[in-house]
Short mmCIF file of C-alpha atoms and ligand atoms in Angstrom, two decimals:
data_model
loop_
_atom_site.label_atom_id
_atom_site.label_comp_id
_atom_site.label_asym_id
_atom_site.label_seq_id
_atom_site.Cartn_x
_atom_site.Cartn_y
_atom_site.Cartn_z
CA UNK A 1 36.66 -80.25 -116.71
CA UNK A 2 35.40 -82.61 -114.07
CA UNK A 3 32.89 -81.75 -111.40
CA UNK A 4 32.09 -84.00 -108.45
CA UNK A 5 29.54 -83.30 -105.74
CA UNK A 6 31.38 -84.25 -102.56
CA UNK A 7 28.76 -83.16 -100.06
CA UNK A 8 25.01 -82.68 -100.36
CA UNK A 9 22.06 -81.78 -98.11
CA UNK A 10 20.69 -84.37 -95.72
CA UNK A 11 18.12 -84.41 -92.93
CA UNK A 12 17.92 -86.01 -89.50
CA UNK A 13 14.35 -87.30 -89.53
CA UNK A 14 14.48 -88.29 -85.84
CA UNK A 15 15.52 -84.80 -84.76
CA UNK A 16 12.77 -83.25 -86.89
CA UNK A 17 10.20 -85.59 -85.38
CA UNK A 18 11.40 -84.71 -81.85
CA UNK A 19 10.98 -81.02 -82.68
CA UNK A 20 7.49 -81.49 -84.12
CA UNK A 21 6.43 -83.69 -81.20
CA UNK A 22 7.70 -81.17 -78.64
CA UNK A 23 5.70 -78.46 -80.42
CA UNK A 24 2.64 -80.72 -80.71
CA UNK A 25 2.70 -80.29 -84.48
CA UNK A 26 2.10 -82.64 -87.36
CA UNK A 27 3.81 -82.09 -90.73
CA UNK A 28 2.20 -83.65 -93.82
CA UNK A 29 5.13 -84.50 -96.10
CA UNK A 30 4.96 -84.52 -99.90
CA UNK A 31 5.77 -88.00 -101.20
CA UNK A 32 9.04 -87.98 -103.13
CA UNK A 33 10.32 -84.62 -101.84
CA UNK A 34 14.10 -84.78 -101.43
CA UNK A 35 16.04 -83.92 -98.24
CA UNK A 36 17.11 -80.56 -99.74
CA UNK A 37 13.53 -79.71 -100.69
CA UNK A 38 12.17 -80.80 -97.31
CA UNK A 39 14.77 -78.75 -95.46
CA UNK A 40 13.66 -75.60 -97.29
CA UNK A 41 9.98 -76.37 -96.68
CA UNK A 42 10.62 -77.06 -93.00
CA UNK A 43 12.57 -73.82 -92.56
CA UNK A 44 9.79 -71.90 -94.30
CA UNK A 45 7.05 -73.56 -92.25
CA UNK A 46 8.85 -72.82 -88.97
CA UNK A 47 8.67 -69.10 -89.82
CA UNK A 48 4.87 -69.30 -89.64
CA UNK A 49 4.47 -72.57 -87.69
CA UNK A 50 2.26 -73.65 -90.55
CA UNK A 51 1.96 -77.29 -89.57
CA UNK A 52 -1.09 -79.43 -88.81
CA UNK A 53 -4.33 -77.49 -89.28
CA UNK A 54 -2.36 -74.44 -90.45
CA UNK A 55 -0.70 -76.37 -93.29
CA UNK A 56 -2.11 -75.47 -96.73
CA UNK A 57 -2.68 -78.23 -99.31
CA UNK A 58 0.36 -77.01 -101.33
CA UNK A 59 2.86 -79.67 -102.36
CA UNK A 60 6.51 -79.21 -101.47
CA UNK A 61 7.27 -77.97 -105.01
CA UNK A 62 4.39 -75.48 -104.88
CA UNK A 63 5.47 -74.31 -101.44
CA UNK A 64 9.04 -73.68 -102.65
CA UNK A 65 7.84 -71.96 -105.84
CA UNK A 66 5.75 -69.64 -103.67
CA UNK A 67 8.72 -68.82 -101.39
CA UNK A 68 10.82 -67.91 -104.43
CA UNK A 69 7.98 -65.91 -105.99
CA UNK A 70 7.53 -63.93 -102.76
CA UNK A 71 11.28 -63.27 -102.52
CA UNK A 72 11.45 -65.15 -99.20
CA UNK A 73 14.73 -66.67 -100.39
CA UNK A 74 16.77 -66.67 -97.18
CA UNK A 75 15.26 -70.11 -96.42
CA UNK A 76 17.11 -71.42 -99.48
CA UNK A 77 20.39 -70.65 -97.71
CA UNK A 78 20.01 -73.67 -95.40
CA UNK A 79 20.71 -76.01 -98.30
CA UNK A 80 24.36 -76.34 -99.40
CA UNK A 81 26.40 -78.40 -101.79
CA UNK A 82 30.15 -78.87 -101.96
CA UNK A 83 31.75 -79.49 -105.35
CA UNK A 84 35.30 -80.30 -106.31
CA UNK A 85 36.29 -78.97 -109.71
CA UNK A 86 39.39 -80.14 -111.56
CA UNK A 87 40.62 -79.36 -115.04
CA UNK A 88 39.47 -75.75 -114.85
CA UNK A 89 41.51 -72.69 -115.74
CA UNK A 90 42.76 -70.06 -113.31
CA UNK A 91 40.90 -67.60 -115.54
CA UNK A 92 37.66 -69.35 -114.62
CA UNK A 93 38.45 -69.67 -110.91
CA UNK A 94 39.36 -66.00 -110.72
CA UNK A 95 35.86 -65.13 -111.96
CA UNK A 96 34.27 -67.72 -109.68
CA UNK A 97 35.85 -66.44 -106.48
CA UNK A 98 34.41 -62.96 -107.11
CA UNK A 99 31.14 -64.40 -105.78
CA UNK A 100 31.42 -63.34 -102.15
CA UNK A 101 28.03 -64.17 -100.70
CA UNK A 102 27.01 -67.73 -99.82
CA UNK A 103 30.14 -69.30 -101.32
CA UNK A 104 33.28 -70.81 -99.74
CA UNK A 105 36.40 -71.74 -101.70
CA UNK A 106 39.57 -73.77 -101.16
CA UNK A 107 41.90 -73.67 -104.15
CA UNK A 108 45.16 -75.34 -105.09
CA UNK A 109 47.94 -73.00 -103.98
CA UNK A 110 50.57 -71.92 -106.48
CA UNK A 111 52.68 -70.67 -103.57
CA UNK A 112 53.03 -74.12 -102.02
CA UNK A 113 52.39 -76.50 -104.90
CA UNK A 114 55.13 -77.06 -107.48
CA UNK A 115 53.55 -76.24 -110.86
CA UNK A 116 56.35 -77.73 -112.97
CA UNK A 117 53.94 -80.33 -114.34
CA UNK A 118 50.94 -78.02 -114.57
CA UNK A 119 48.50 -78.64 -117.38
CA UNK A 120 47.02 -75.81 -119.42
CA UNK A 121 43.34 -75.60 -120.27
CA UNK A 122 42.93 -74.90 -123.94
CA UNK A 123 40.38 -72.12 -124.42
CA UNK A 124 37.24 -72.77 -126.46
CA UNK A 125 37.33 -72.22 -130.23
CA UNK A 126 41.16 -72.30 -130.45
CA UNK A 127 41.16 -75.69 -132.15
CA UNK A 128 39.37 -74.14 -135.16
CA UNK A 129 42.17 -71.56 -135.69
CA UNK A 130 45.55 -73.27 -136.30
CA UNK A 131 47.67 -70.09 -136.34
CA UNK A 132 46.23 -68.81 -133.08
CA UNK A 133 46.51 -72.27 -131.55
CA UNK A 134 50.18 -72.60 -132.54
CA UNK A 135 50.90 -69.21 -130.91
CA UNK A 136 49.03 -70.33 -127.79
CA UNK A 137 50.93 -73.65 -127.59
CA UNK A 138 54.25 -71.78 -127.97
CA UNK A 139 53.31 -69.38 -125.18
CA UNK A 140 52.43 -72.29 -122.86
CA UNK A 141 55.74 -73.97 -123.55
CA UNK A 142 57.74 -70.80 -122.91
CA UNK A 143 55.83 -70.16 -119.72
CA UNK A 144 56.48 -73.69 -118.44
CA UNK A 145 60.17 -73.55 -119.31
CA UNK A 146 60.52 -70.12 -117.69
CA UNK A 147 58.77 -71.35 -114.56
CA UNK A 148 61.25 -74.23 -114.19
CA UNK A 149 64.21 -72.00 -114.97
CA UNK A 150 63.18 -69.46 -112.34
CA UNK A 151 62.69 -72.18 -109.70
CA UNK A 152 66.13 -73.64 -110.44
CA UNK A 153 67.89 -70.27 -110.55
CA UNK A 154 66.38 -69.16 -107.26
CA UNK A 155 67.12 -72.41 -105.43
CA UNK A 156 70.22 -70.78 -103.92
CA UNK A 157 67.95 -68.30 -102.09
CA UNK A 158 67.19 -71.06 -99.63
CA UNK A 159 70.78 -71.21 -98.34
CA UNK A 160 71.41 -67.51 -98.65
CA UNK A 161 68.50 -66.45 -96.43
CA UNK A 162 68.03 -69.44 -94.18
CA UNK A 163 69.51 -67.66 -91.15
CA UNK A 164 66.96 -64.82 -91.37
CA UNK A 165 63.84 -66.37 -92.92
CA UNK A 166 61.95 -69.58 -92.25
CA UNK A 167 62.69 -72.20 -94.94
CA UNK A 168 59.02 -72.60 -95.75
CA UNK A 169 58.68 -68.86 -96.35
CA UNK A 170 61.76 -68.78 -98.59
CA UNK A 171 60.18 -71.56 -100.67
CA UNK A 172 56.94 -69.62 -100.80
CA UNK A 173 58.85 -66.57 -102.02
CA UNK A 174 60.61 -68.60 -104.72
CA UNK A 175 57.36 -70.11 -105.97
CA UNK A 176 55.72 -66.69 -105.89
CA UNK A 177 58.32 -65.39 -108.30
CA UNK A 178 58.06 -68.46 -110.53
CA UNK A 179 54.26 -68.53 -110.61
CA UNK A 180 54.13 -64.97 -111.86
CA UNK A 181 54.93 -66.27 -115.34
CA UNK A 182 52.13 -68.84 -115.36
CA UNK A 183 49.20 -67.97 -117.63
CA UNK A 184 45.48 -67.69 -116.95
CA UNK A 185 45.12 -71.03 -118.74
CA UNK A 186 46.96 -72.91 -115.96
CA UNK A 187 44.88 -75.81 -114.68
CA UNK A 188 43.49 -75.45 -111.18
CA UNK A 189 41.54 -77.47 -108.65
CA UNK A 190 39.02 -75.86 -106.37
CA UNK A 191 36.56 -76.95 -103.71
CA UNK A 192 33.39 -74.87 -103.83
CA UNK A 193 30.63 -74.82 -101.26
CA UNK A 194 27.53 -72.83 -102.09
CA UNK A 195 24.02 -72.53 -100.77
CA UNK A 196 20.99 -72.83 -103.02
CA UNK A 197 20.23 -69.10 -103.02
CA UNK A 198 23.79 -68.17 -103.98
CA UNK A 199 23.82 -70.90 -106.63
CA UNK A 200 20.61 -69.61 -108.18
CA UNK A 201 22.16 -66.16 -108.46
CA UNK A 202 25.42 -67.56 -109.85
CA UNK A 203 23.61 -69.67 -112.47
CA UNK A 204 21.58 -66.66 -113.56
CA UNK A 205 24.47 -64.28 -114.08
CA UNK A 206 27.15 -66.76 -115.18
CA UNK A 207 25.33 -69.50 -117.04
CA UNK A 208 24.17 -67.28 -119.88
CA UNK A 209 27.30 -65.53 -121.12
CA UNK A 210 27.71 -66.20 -124.86
CA UNK A 211 31.48 -65.56 -125.01
CA UNK A 212 32.47 -67.66 -121.99
CA UNK A 213 32.01 -71.33 -122.81
CA UNK A 214 34.10 -72.65 -119.90
CA UNK A 215 31.88 -70.74 -117.45
CA UNK A 216 28.70 -71.92 -119.17
CA UNK A 217 29.85 -75.56 -119.15
CA UNK A 218 30.66 -75.47 -115.45
CA UNK A 219 27.44 -73.64 -114.58
CA UNK A 220 25.47 -76.25 -116.56
CA UNK A 221 27.28 -79.11 -114.78
CA UNK A 222 26.45 -77.52 -111.42
CA UNK A 223 22.80 -77.06 -112.40
CA UNK A 224 22.56 -80.69 -113.54
CA UNK A 225 23.98 -81.86 -110.21
CA UNK A 226 21.84 -79.71 -107.92
CA UNK A 227 18.67 -80.22 -109.97
CA UNK A 228 18.99 -83.96 -109.43
CA UNK A 229 19.08 -83.38 -105.66
CA UNK A 230 16.47 -80.64 -105.49
CA UNK A 231 14.40 -80.20 -108.66
CA UNK A 232 11.92 -77.87 -106.93
CA UNK A 233 14.69 -75.42 -105.97
CA UNK A 234 15.78 -75.04 -109.59
CA UNK A 235 12.46 -75.58 -111.38
CA UNK A 236 12.72 -72.17 -113.08
CA UNK A 237 16.09 -73.09 -114.65
CA UNK A 238 16.80 -75.33 -117.61
CA UNK A 239 19.70 -76.08 -119.91
CA UNK A 240 19.51 -75.37 -123.61
CA UNK A 241 22.19 -76.06 -126.21
CA UNK A 242 23.82 -73.45 -128.38
CA UNK A 243 26.00 -74.67 -131.29
CA UNK A 244 29.15 -74.34 -129.14
CA UNK A 245 27.79 -75.77 -125.88
CA UNK A 246 25.27 -75.50 -123.05
CA UNK A 247 23.51 -72.36 -121.89
CA UNK A 248 21.31 -71.86 -118.86
CA UNK A 249 17.80 -70.56 -119.38
CA UNK A 250 16.19 -68.80 -116.43
CA UNK A 251 12.44 -68.30 -116.52
CA UNK A 252 11.86 -66.89 -113.05
CA UNK A 253 11.85 -63.39 -111.67
CA UNK A 254 14.77 -61.09 -112.55
CA UNK A 255 14.84 -62.54 -116.04
CA UNK A 256 15.62 -59.08 -117.46
CA UNK A 257 18.68 -58.75 -115.22
CA UNK A 258 20.07 -62.08 -116.32
CA UNK A 259 19.39 -61.42 -120.00
CA UNK A 260 21.04 -58.01 -119.90
CA UNK A 261 24.20 -59.55 -118.43
CA UNK A 262 24.14 -62.26 -121.05
C1 FAD B 1 28.90 -60.58 -117.62
C2 FAD B 1 29.81 -60.18 -116.50
C3 FAD B 1 30.87 -59.33 -116.75
C4 FAD B 1 31.71 -58.93 -115.70
N1 FAD B 1 32.76 -58.09 -115.98
C5 FAD B 1 33.57 -57.69 -114.98
C6 FAD B 1 34.66 -56.80 -115.22
O1 FAD B 1 34.89 -56.36 -116.34
N2 FAD B 1 35.43 -56.43 -114.19
C7 FAD B 1 35.20 -56.88 -112.91
O2 FAD B 1 35.92 -56.49 -111.99
N3 FAD B 1 34.21 -57.75 -112.66
C8 FAD B 1 33.38 -58.16 -113.65
N4 FAD B 1 32.37 -59.03 -113.37
C9 FAD B 1 32.23 -59.56 -112.02
C10 FAD B 1 31.07 -58.86 -111.27
O3 FAD B 1 31.28 -57.48 -111.14
C11 FAD B 1 30.93 -59.47 -109.87
O4 FAD B 1 32.11 -59.25 -109.12
C12 FAD B 1 30.68 -60.95 -109.89
O5 FAD B 1 29.75 -61.30 -110.90
C13 FAD B 1 30.11 -61.37 -108.55
O6 FAD B 1 28.83 -60.82 -108.45
P1 FAD B 1 28.29 -60.17 -107.15
O7 FAD B 1 29.22 -59.17 -106.55
O8 FAD B 1 26.89 -59.69 -107.45
O9 FAD B 1 28.19 -61.50 -106.24
P2 FAD B 1 28.34 -61.66 -104.69
O10 FAD B 1 29.60 -61.08 -104.20
O11 FAD B 1 28.13 -63.11 -104.41
O12 FAD B 1 27.15 -60.82 -104.12
C14 FAD B 1 25.80 -61.25 -104.29
C15 FAD B 1 24.88 -60.06 -104.09
O13 FAD B 1 25.00 -59.61 -102.72
C16 FAD B 1 24.92 -58.19 -102.70
N5 FAD B 1 26.23 -57.65 -102.23
C17 FAD B 1 27.39 -58.34 -102.08
N6 FAD B 1 28.35 -57.55 -101.59
C18 FAD B 1 27.80 -56.33 -101.44
C19 FAD B 1 28.29 -55.10 -100.99
N7 FAD B 1 29.55 -54.94 -100.58
N8 FAD B 1 27.46 -54.06 -100.96
C20 FAD B 1 26.18 -54.18 -101.34
N9 FAD B 1 25.62 -55.32 -101.81
C21 FAD B 1 26.44 -56.39 -101.84
C22 FAD B 1 24.63 -57.74 -104.13
O14 FAD B 1 23.25 -57.69 -104.30
C23 FAD B 1 25.21 -58.85 -104.95
O15 FAD B 1 24.65 -58.96 -106.25
C24 FAD B 1 31.51 -59.43 -114.39
C25 FAD B 1 30.46 -60.32 -114.16
C26 FAD B 1 29.61 -60.69 -115.19
C27 FAD B 1 28.50 -61.67 -114.89
#
């Protein structure tokens, strides 16, 4: 699995200063606060216009911790990251795309992309069980061979239907038939955009599941990436290590909910 952050939060300091000047307000910044952290603080402060004399002595991290504690989490939605994930299984991406709120996805299409050379992501623990692994490897091979055979056998569909159906759609239909034999282990690539609030929820419910190492590894990689950009937004999360791999520990509110799912 490889995760890259391809887009991260940034601020336009000049535009912010123009806004503050027009409002006659002065904002005391916390030294070292990151663009993501400042964006959340700014959005929160605009709700109450708590600048200048109305600004409390709280640091940026304290201000954000207070927002989260109060449940005023919509301000966290202004901050987004975009990741590209490669070397992940379709089993994982199917679970990922169930997250409907605050996420956007763009995934490699099996209807357009030829999967003849697709890789398969070996599930965790299989390497310790040779008999199971041999059965798994056989199944992958059969699936790949069947995929190719179906594509080749259906190639004639293109000529047969070209008068009635657009060529592109015939090809889509052929690949749709062929892809139906590909397993959940098939490697996929997916672009994921998520805001900080949605990510916090995702990390809580997905980063703690004992029997899903692939999910835990990806959740931990996401947390590592976003924590580097915005430590204050994820201060109540940390990564621990179980014998098989990473696990996310959440110490904030709703701890019971996350533990019961885990
Ligand atoms: C341990 C575990 C086991 C699971 N097992 C299964 C399973 O066996 N079968 C299965 O199908 N799925 C399963 N899921 C997936 C799960 O049901 C969710 O689809 C997935 O986790 C996304 O969560 P969500 O809907 O809360 O997230 P999102 O869609 O991102 O929603 C975030 C939050 O917004 C609110 N929300 C979103 N949509 C609505 C709505 N329409 N109405 C009201 N409130 C809304 C809710 O508060 C929700 O929690 C499992 C998930 C976990 C973590």
